[in-house]
């Protein structure tokens, strides 16, 4: 709950933990109302499609976040597609890192298609 109202933090990095989908969902809920965090780094946290989808939902309304790093997780095509859908409306994200996940052709295609309209 602290992240929901904190207006000082600009960056949150929780790399190499085990927050999983539950932790990612809790962070996503905070991002829906947080007005200061510009960079979120959650690499190596066993986040799957459910956690990625929760973060994607937050990205649909959060216009403060500039950078999201979700590298080294377990995100597949479902999570990548959810993120792609968010990118169609979110125009504040300037850097997205998804390397080292389980994203296949369908997820990569969804991201590529979203980038065509993300301006």
Short mmCIF file of C-alpha atoms in Angstrom, two decimals:
data_model
loop_
_atom_site.label_atom_id
_atom_site.label_comp_id
_atom_site.label_asym_id
_atom_site.label_seq_id
_atom_site.Cartn_x
_atom_site.Cartn_y
_atom_site.Cartn_z
CA UNK A 1 0.00 0.00 0.00
CA UNK A 2 2.94 2.35 0.56
CA UNK A 3 3.69 2.47 -3.18
CA UNK A 4 0.15 3.61 -3.92
CA UNK A 5 0.64 6.90 -2.10
CA UNK A 6 4.41 7.43 -2.20
CA UNK A 7 5.29 10.51 -4.24
CA UNK A 8 9.07 10.51 -3.69
CA UNK A 9 10.32 7.26 -5.25
CA UNK A 10 11.25 7.54 -8.91
CA UNK A 11 12.59 4.01 -9.39
CA UNK A 12 11.79 0.57 -7.98
CA UNK A 13 14.23 -2.29 -8.63
CA UNK A 14 13.54 -5.72 -7.18
CA UNK A 15 15.73 -7.84 -9.47
CA UNK A 16 16.56 -11.42 -8.59
CA UNK A 17 13.91 -12.06 -5.99
CA UNK A 18 10.99 -14.46 -6.08
CA UNK A 19 8.01 -12.13 -6.09
CA UNK A 20 6.20 -14.22 -8.72
CA UNK A 21 2.77 -13.40 -10.08
CA UNK A 22 1.41 -12.43 -6.67
CA UNK A 23 4.07 -9.82 -6.05
CA UNK A 24 3.81 -8.50 -9.59
CA UNK A 25 0.05 -8.15 -9.18
CA UNK A 26 0.48 -6.22 -5.92
CA UNK A 27 2.99 -3.88 -7.58
CA UNK A 28 0.66 -3.47 -10.55
CA UNK A 29 -2.17 -2.44 -8.24
CA UNK A 30 0.07 0.24 -6.75
CA UNK A 31 1.09 1.48 -10.21
CA UNK A 32 -2.53 2.23 -11.03
CA UNK A 33 -2.49 5.13 -8.57
CA UNK A 34 1.20 5.96 -8.07
CA UNK A 35 2.21 9.30 -9.57
CA UNK A 36 5.99 9.27 -9.21
CA UNK A 37 7.60 5.96 -10.21
CA UNK A 38 9.23 6.31 -13.60
CA UNK A 39 11.28 3.09 -13.74
CA UNK A 40 10.26 -0.42 -12.72
CA UNK A 41 12.81 -3.25 -12.81
CA UNK A 42 11.56 -6.73 -11.95
CA UNK A 43 14.04 -9.01 -13.74
CA UNK A 44 14.56 -12.56 -12.52
CA UNK A 45 11.46 -12.85 -10.37
CA UNK A 46 9.58 -15.90 -11.69
CA UNK A 47 6.84 -13.67 -13.08
CA UNK A 48 4.57 -15.49 -15.52
CA UNK A 49 1.69 -14.52 -17.76
CA UNK A 50 -0.63 -13.64 -14.86
CA UNK A 51 1.84 -11.16 -13.36
CA UNK A 52 2.67 -9.69 -16.77
CA UNK A 53 -1.03 -9.28 -17.50
CA UNK A 54 -1.54 -7.45 -14.20
CA UNK A 55 1.33 -5.09 -15.01
CA UNK A 56 -0.07 -4.60 -18.50
CA UNK A 57 -3.44 -3.62 -17.03
CA UNK A 58 -1.69 -1.01 -14.89
CA UNK A 59 0.14 0.34 -17.94
CA UNK A 60 -3.19 1.09 -19.58
CA UNK A 61 -3.82 3.86 -17.04
CA UNK A 62 -0.35 4.75 -15.72
CA UNK A 63 1.18 7.62 -17.71
CA UNK A 64 4.16 8.29 -15.42
CA UNK A 65 6.18 5.10 -15.96
CA UNK A 66 8.88 5.52 -18.60
CA UNK A 67 10.77 2.23 -18.30
CA UNK A 68 9.69 -1.35 -17.52
CA UNK A 69 12.18 -4.21 -17.29
CA UNK A 70 10.76 -7.71 -16.98
CA UNK A 71 13.72 -9.65 -18.30
CA UNK A 72 14.61 -13.13 -17.07
CA UNK A 73 11.13 -14.15 -15.98
CA UNK A 74 8.70 -16.81 -17.25
CA UNK A 75 6.50 -14.60 -19.39
CA UNK A 76 5.03 -16.37 -22.40
CA UNK A 77 2.90 -15.37 -25.35
CA UNK A 78 -0.11 -14.57 -23.16
CA UNK A 79 1.78 -12.06 -21.04
CA UNK A 80 3.50 -10.56 -24.07
CA UNK A 81 0.17 -10.14 -25.83
CA UNK A 82 -1.28 -8.39 -22.76
CA UNK A 83 1.70 -6.03 -22.69
CA UNK A 84 1.28 -5.42 -26.42
CA UNK A 85 -2.37 -4.48 -25.88
CA UNK A 86 -1.30 -1.99 -23.20
CA UNK A 87 1.27 -0.45 -25.54
CA UNK A 88 -1.49 0.37 -28.00
CA UNK A 89 -2.80 3.00 -25.56
CA UNK A 90 0.20 3.77 -23.34
CA UNK A 91 2.43 6.38 -24.97
CA UNK A 92 4.67 7.14 -21.99
CA UNK A 93 6.76 3.94 -21.97
CA UNK A 94 10.11 4.68 -23.60
CA UNK A 95 11.97 1.47 -22.70
CA UNK A 96 10.65 -2.08 -22.42
CA UNK A 97 12.94 -5.03 -21.63
CA UNK A 98 11.56 -8.54 -22.06
CA UNK A 99 14.67 -10.60 -22.86
CA UNK A 100 15.14 -14.03 -21.32
CA UNK A 101 11.47 -14.96 -21.11
CA UNK A 102 9.44 -17.67 -22.88
CA UNK A 103 7.95 -15.41 -25.51
CA UNK A 104 7.39 -17.14 -28.84
CA UNK A 105 6.31 -16.05 -32.28
CA UNK A 106 2.78 -15.07 -31.26
CA UNK A 107 3.97 -12.83 -28.42
CA UNK A 108 6.71 -11.24 -30.51
CA UNK A 109 4.25 -10.58 -33.34
CA UNK A 110 1.79 -8.96 -30.91
CA UNK A 111 4.54 -6.66 -29.57
CA UNK A 112 5.65 -5.77 -33.11
CA UNK A 113 2.09 -5.00 -34.17
CA UNK A 114 1.55 -2.81 -31.10
CA UNK A 115 4.69 -0.82 -31.86
CA UNK A 116 3.21 0.12 -35.23
CA UNK A 117 0.54 2.17 -33.47
CA UNK A 118 2.47 3.20 -30.33
CA UNK A 119 3.47 6.81 -30.97
#
